[in-house]
PDB file of C-alpha atoms in Angstrom:
ATOM      1  CA  MET A 245     -94.944  46.703  69.329  1.00 59.00           C
ATOM      2  CA  HIS A 246     -96.602  48.566  66.795  1.00 72.00           C
ATOM      3  CA  VAL A 247     -94.562  46.786  64.022  1.00 79.00           C
ATOM      4  CA  PHE A 248     -96.243  43.215  65.591  1.00 88.00           C
ATOM      5  CA  LEU A 249     -99.546  44.472  65.001  1.00 90.00           C
ATOM      6  CA  TRP A 250     -99.408  43.749  61.136  1.00 91.00           C
ATOM      7  CA  PRO A 251     -98.297  40.485  61.138  1.00 94.00           C
ATOM      8  CA  LEU A 252    -100.668  39.382  64.344  1.00 94.00           C
ATOM      9  CA  MET A 253    -103.693  41.265  61.976  1.00 94.00           C
ATOM     10  CA  ALA A 254    -102.950  39.514  59.097  1.00 94.00           C
ATOM     11  CA  LEU A 255    -102.479  35.936  61.068  1.00 94.00           C
ATOM     12  CA  SER A 256    -105.936  36.519  62.498  1.00 94.00           C
ATOM     13  CA  ALA A 257    -107.654  37.471  59.494  1.00 94.00           C
ATOM     14  CA  THR A 258    -106.354  34.185  57.536  1.00 92.00           C
ATOM     15  CA  GLY A 259    -107.340  31.885  60.599  1.00 92.00           C
ATOM     16  CA  LEU A 260    -110.556  33.873  60.510  1.00 93.00           C
ATOM     17  CA  VAL A 261    -111.169  33.192  56.705  1.00 91.00           C
ATOM     18  CA  LEU A 262    -110.127  29.713  57.055  1.00 87.00           C
ATOM     19  CA  SER A 263    -112.601  29.064  59.853  1.00 86.00           C
ATOM     20  CA  PHE A 264    -115.167  30.357  57.921  1.00 89.00           C
ATOM     21  CA  SER A 265    -114.565  28.154  54.846  1.00 84.00           C
ATOM     22  CA  LEU A 266    -114.205  25.270  57.463  1.00 82.00           C
ATOM     23  CA  HIS A 267    -117.331  26.196  58.801  1.00 83.00           C
ATOM     24  CA  LEU A 268    -119.465  26.807  55.739  1.00 84.00           C
ATOM     25  CA  ALA A 269    -118.009  23.488  54.415  1.00 80.00           C
ATOM     26  CA  ALA A 270    -118.976  21.356  57.308  1.00 77.00           C
ATOM     27  CA  TRP A 271    -122.351  23.440  57.500  1.00 77.00           C
ATOM     28  CA  THR A 272    -123.188  22.338  54.043  1.00 77.00           C
ATOM     29  CA  GLY A 273    -121.796  18.718  54.484  1.00 70.00           C
ATOM     30  CA  HIS A 274    -119.983  19.467  51.195  1.00 68.00           C
ATOM     31  CA  MET A 275    -116.496  19.860  51.299  1.00 62.00           C
ATOM     32  CA  PRO A 276    -114.517  21.091  48.255  1.00 55.00           C
ATOM     33  CA  GLY A 277    -112.271  18.807  46.575  1.00 54.00           C
ATOM     34  CA  LEU A 278    -109.273  21.080  47.776  1.00 49.00           C
ATOM     35  CA  LEU A 279    -110.387  21.019  51.413  1.00 53.00           C
ATOM     36  CA  GLN A 280    -111.500  16.915  51.756  1.00 55.00           C
ATOM     37  CA  PRO A 281    -108.464  15.758  52.049  1.00 55.00           C
ATOM     38  CA  LEU A 282    -106.692  18.604  53.991  1.00 57.00           C
ATOM     39  CA  ALA A 283    -109.852  19.229  56.575  1.00 59.00           C
ATOM     40  CA  ARG A 284    -107.980  17.750  59.747  1.00 62.00           C
ATOM     41  CA  GLU A 285    -104.362  19.215  58.614  1.00 66.00           C
ATOM     42  CA  HIS A 286    -106.567  22.478  58.195  1.00 67.00           C
ATOM     43  CA  ALA A 287    -108.259  22.002  61.674  1.00 70.00           C
ATOM     44  CA  GLN A 288    -104.686  21.274  63.642  1.00 74.00           C
ATOM     45  CA  LEU A 289    -103.449  24.394  61.806  1.00 79.00           C
ATOM     46  CA  LEU A 290    -106.438  26.489  63.155  1.00 81.00           C
ATOM     47  CA  ILE A 291    -105.734  25.146  66.691  1.00 82.00           C
ATOM     48  CA  GLY A 292    -101.920  26.285  66.529  1.00 84.00           C
ATOM     49  CA  GLY A 293    -102.621  29.592  64.986  1.00 87.00           C
ATOM     50  CA  MET A 294    -105.661  30.353  67.457  1.00 89.00           C
ATOM     51  CA  PHE A 295    -103.345  30.144  70.093  1.00 90.00           C
ATOM     52  CA  ALA A 296    -101.007  32.172  68.440  1.00 92.00           C
ATOM     53  CA  ALA A 297    -102.922  34.922  67.805  1.00 93.00           C
ATOM     54  CA  TRP A 298    -105.000  34.533  71.046  1.00 93.00           C
ATOM     55  CA  VAL A 299    -102.316  35.007  73.607  1.00 94.00           C
ATOM     56  CA  PRO A 300    -100.709  37.969  72.292  1.00 94.00           C
ATOM     57  CA  ALA A 301    -104.811  39.376  72.142  1.00 94.00           C
ATOM     58  CA  VAL A 302    -105.101  39.056  75.645  1.00 92.00           C
ATOM     59  CA  LEU A 303    -101.940  40.174  76.576  1.00 91.00           C
ATOM     60  CA  ILE A 304    -102.705  43.441  74.498  1.00 91.00           C
ATOM     61  CA  ALA A 305    -105.841  43.332  76.026  1.00 90.00           C
ATOM     62  CA  GLN A 306    -104.781  43.203  79.296  1.00 87.00           C
ATOM     63  CA  ARG A 307    -102.497  46.105  78.886  1.00 85.00           C
ATOM     64  CA  ILE A 308    -104.903  48.411  77.748  1.00 84.00           C
ATOM     65  CA  SER A 309    -107.291  47.674  80.268  1.00 80.00           C
ATOM     66  CA  PRO A 310    -105.341  46.689  83.279  1.00 72.00           C
ATOM     67  CA  GLY A 311    -106.914  45.810  86.789  1.00 68.00           C
ATOM     68  CA  GLY A 312    -108.082  42.530  86.224  1.00 67.00           C
ATOM     69  CA  ARG A 313    -111.437  40.895  85.882  1.00 71.00           C
ATOM     70  CA  LYS A 314    -113.838  43.597  87.859  1.00 74.00           C
ATOM     71  CA  GLN A 315    -112.225  46.286  86.017  1.00 75.00           C
ATOM     72  CA  PHE A 316    -111.691  44.579  82.528  1.00 81.00           C
ATOM     73  CA  SER A 317    -113.646  46.494  79.955  1.00 82.00           C
ATOM     74  CA  TRP A 318    -114.342  45.442  76.417  1.00 87.00           C
ATOM     75  CA  GLN A 319    -115.332  48.945  75.123  1.00 88.00           C
ATOM     76  CA  ARG A 320    -111.848  50.373  76.007  1.00 86.00           C
ATOM     77  CA  VAL A 321    -110.185  47.587  74.517  1.00 88.00           C
ATOM     78  CA  LEU A 322    -112.236  48.060  71.482  1.00 91.00           C
ATOM     79  CA  ALA A 323    -112.058  51.659  71.122  1.00 90.00           C
ATOM     80  CA  GLY A 324    -110.052  51.811  68.016  1.00 91.00           C
ATOM     81  CA  CYS A 325    -112.705  49.605  66.360  1.00 93.00           C
ATOM     82  CA  PRO A 326    -115.762  51.386  64.154  1.00 94.00           C
ATOM     83  CA  LEU A 327    -118.970  50.364  65.139  1.00 95.00           C
ATOM     84  CA  TRP A 328    -119.684  47.639  62.842  1.00 96.00           C
ATOM     85  CA  MET A 329    -117.130  45.506  64.098  1.00 95.00           C
ATOM     86  CA  ARG A 330    -117.948  45.439  67.422  1.00 94.00           C
ATOM     87  CA  VAL A 331    -121.313  44.969  66.763  1.00 95.00           C
ATOM     88  CA  ALA A 332    -120.238  41.891  64.141  1.00 95.00           C
ATOM     89  CA  ILE A 333    -118.540  40.591  67.165  1.00 95.00           C
ATOM     90  CA  GLY A 334    -121.281  40.750  69.416  1.00 94.00           C
ATOM     91  CA  LEU A 335    -123.322  38.832  66.688  1.00 96.00           C
ATOM     92  CA  LEU A 336    -120.770  36.377  66.058  1.00 95.00           C
ATOM     93  CA  PHE A 337    -120.715  35.536  69.791  1.00 95.00           C
ATOM     94  CA  ALA A 338    -124.524  34.960  69.792  1.00 96.00           C
ATOM     95  CA  TYR A 339    -124.231  32.480  66.629  1.00 93.00           C
ATOM     96  CA  ALA A 340    -120.871  30.597  68.294  1.00 91.00           C
ATOM     97  CA  PHE A 341    -122.922  30.113  71.220  1.00 92.00           C
ATOM     98  CA  ALA A 342    -126.017  28.578  69.631  1.00 91.00           C
ATOM     99  CA  ASN A 343    -124.190  26.698  67.127  1.00 87.00           C
ATOM    100  CA  PHE A 344    -122.423  24.754  69.255  1.00 85.00           C
ATOM    101  CA  PHE A 345    -125.568  23.480  70.942  1.00 84.00           C
ATOM    102  CA  VAL A 346    -127.043  23.072  67.773  1.00 82.00           C
ATOM    103  CA  ALA A 347    -124.123  21.186  65.935  1.00 76.00           C
ATOM    104  CA  ILE A 348    -123.992  18.985  69.253  1.00 75.00           C
ATOM    105  CA  ALA A 349    -127.602  18.095  69.343  1.00 77.00           C
ATOM    106  CA  LYS A 350    -128.190  17.770  65.746  1.00 72.00           C
ATOM    107  CA  ASP A 351    -124.887  15.531  64.901  1.00 63.00           C
ATOM    108  CA  LYS A 352    -123.813  13.675  68.172  1.00 60.00           C
ATOM    109  CA  THR A 353    -121.521  11.483  66.581  1.00 59.00           C
ATOM    110  CA  SER A 354    -120.805  13.201  63.138  1.00 63.00           C
ATOM    111  CA  GLU A 355    -117.638  14.245  62.228  1.00 62.00           C
ATOM    112  CA  TRP A 356    -119.288  17.126  60.585  1.00 66.00           C
ATOM    113  CA  GLY A 357    -121.149  17.975  63.624  1.00 66.00           C
ATOM    114  CA  SER A 358    -117.702  18.207  65.980  1.00 72.00           C
ATOM    115  CA  LEU A 359    -115.910  20.224  62.890  1.00 74.00           C
ATOM    116  CA  ARG A 360    -118.923  22.868  62.589  1.00 78.00           C
ATOM    117  CA  ALA A 361    -118.879  23.450  66.678  1.00 79.00           C
ATOM    118  CA  PHE A 362    -115.256  23.914  66.557  1.00 81.00           C
ATOM    119  CA  THR A 363    -114.815  26.014  63.422  1.00 82.00           C
ATOM    120  CA  GLY A 364    -117.664  28.187  65.106  1.00 86.00           C
ATOM    121  CA  HIS A 365    -115.678  28.799  67.890  1.00 88.00           C
ATOM    122  CA  GLY A 366    -112.585  29.107  66.112  1.00 89.00           C
ATOM    123  CA  MET A 367    -114.263  32.425  63.528  1.00 93.00           C
ATOM    124  CA  LEU A 368    -114.804  33.981  67.158  1.00 94.00           C
ATOM    125  CA  PHE A 369    -111.461  33.542  68.941  1.00 94.00           C
ATOM    126  CA  TYR A 370    -109.692  34.703  65.535  1.00 96.00           C
ATOM    127  CA  ALA A 371    -112.404  37.738  64.970  1.00 96.00           C
ATOM    128  CA  VAL A 372    -111.794  38.828  68.566  1.00 96.00           C
ATOM    129  CA  ALA A 373    -108.154  38.745  68.319  1.00 96.00           C
ATOM    130  CA  LEU A 374    -108.418  40.782  64.890  1.00 96.00           C
ATOM    131  CA  CYS A 375    -110.572  43.470  66.370  1.00 96.00           C
ATOM    132  CA  ILE A 376    -108.360  43.597  69.201  1.00 95.00           C
ATOM    133  CA  PHE A 377    -105.173  44.039  67.215  1.00 95.00           C
ATOM    134  CA  TYR A 378    -106.469  46.531  64.751  1.00 95.00           C
ATOM    135  CA  SER A 379    -107.799  48.756  67.998  1.00 94.00           C
ATOM    136  CA  ALA A 380    -104.313  48.780  69.448  1.00 93.00           C
ATOM    137  CA  TRP A 381    -103.013  49.807  65.813  1.00 93.00           C
ATOM    138  CA  ARG A 382    -105.534  52.686  65.602  1.00 92.00           C
ATOM    139  CA  MET A 383    -105.268  53.978  69.195  1.00 88.00           C
ATOM    140  CA  PRO A 384    -101.415  53.054  70.143  1.00 85.00           C
ATOM    141  CA  HIS A 385    -101.836  55.676  72.832  1.00 79.00           C
ATOM    142  CA  LEU A 386    -103.350  52.599  74.745  1.00 77.00           C
ATOM    143  CA  LEU A 387    -100.604  50.722  74.926  1.00 78.00           C
ATOM    144  CA  ARG A 388     -98.219  53.234  76.682  1.00 74.00           C
ATOM    145  CA  LEU A 389     -98.189  53.034  80.464  1.00 71.00           C
ATOM    146  CA  ARG A 390     -99.065  56.364  81.879  1.00 73.00           C
ATOM    147  CA  GLN A 391     -97.794  57.224  85.041  1.00 75.00           C
ATOM    148  CA  CYS A 392     -98.249  60.093  87.589  1.00 74.00           C
ATOM    149  CA  PRO A 393     -95.432  62.641  89.000  1.00 78.00           C
ATOM    150  CA  LEU A 394     -94.462  60.278  91.549  1.00 75.00           C
ATOM    151  CA  GLY A 395     -94.009  56.934  89.011  1.00 76.00           C
ATOM    152  CA  HIS A 396     -97.048  55.026  90.005  1.00 76.00           C
ATOM    153  CA  THR A 397     -98.886  53.186  87.002  1.00 73.00           C
ATOM    154  CA  VAL A 398    -102.246  55.220  86.312  1.00 72.00           C
ATOM    155  CA  ASP A 399    -105.157  54.166  83.969  1.00 69.00           C
ATOM    156  CA  HIS A 400    -105.861  55.922  81.149  1.00 66.00           C
ATOM    157  CA  GLN A 401    -109.348  57.114  81.799  1.00 67.00           C
ATOM    158  CA  HIS A 402    -108.060  58.236  85.359  1.00 70.00           C
ATOM    159  CA  GLN A 403    -107.264  62.282  85.637  1.00 75.00           C
ATOM    160  CA  PHE A 404    -105.569  61.509  89.223  1.00 77.00           C
ATOM    161  CA  CYS A 405    -103.307  58.756  90.768  1.00 76.00           C
ATOM    162  CA  PRO A 406    -105.421  56.581  92.530  1.00 78.00           C
ATOM    163  CA  SER A 407    -101.983  55.554  94.839  1.00 77.00           C
ATOM    164  CA  CYS A 408    -101.229  59.020  95.909  1.00 79.00           C
ATOM    165  CA  GLY A 409    -104.086  61.614  94.597  1.00 76.00           C
ATOM    166  CA  ALA A 410    -101.511  63.371  92.551  1.00 77.00           C
ATOM    167  CA  SER A 411    -102.967  65.025  88.763  1.00 77.00           C
ATOM    168  CA  VAL A 412    -101.677  63.238  85.947  1.00 77.00           C
ATOM    169  CA  PRO A 413    -100.631  65.304  83.135  1.00 74.00           C
ATOM    170  CA  ASP A 414    -102.206  64.224  79.823  1.00 68.00           C
ATOM    171  CA  ASP A 415    -100.580  62.295  77.141  1.00 62.00           C
ATOM    172  CA  PRO A 416    -100.090  64.551  74.248  1.00 52.00           C
ATOM    173  CA  ASP A 417    -100.308  61.918  71.949  1.00 54.00           C
ATOM    174  CA  THR A 418    -103.954  61.062  73.248  1.00 54.00           C
ATOM    175  CA  PRO A 419    -106.746  61.980  70.711  1.00 51.00           C
ATOM    176  CA  THR A 420    -109.523  64.564  72.063  1.00 46.00           C
TER     177      THR A 420
END
């Protein structure tokens, strides 16, 4: 699994840079000569790349924080990221949310407005995927399943099995 994280991080970083460049061009209303004829193709590439990055990111996040919606923890999923990355994700989320409504309200019929709304969300999806991959790369022990002596799957933060109550030995690779 660790081998796939580098290409996924590269895909996410490339998508983030491409989304940002198109977003900036759409925000200013000036497409550089290189991007002007390829804006539609780049947008289609962004959509395909977003799915290629986001599906593995969701699967890895679910592996790190199992238990469905009620027990999902972004804090656990992004545990391997430095504080500045987690803060940047929060700020980017707020920006993408506000940008969407500004782009829709200001440029209802403009191609620039729809491109700006789309690339704002694209930046968020790529950045979150990049952070998930980076976190999993920095803390690979979170991707391994932990089991009690009777074979039940146990979450990384539990010291006792929720199914049988048996004590769960510490993972020797877990940093303290």
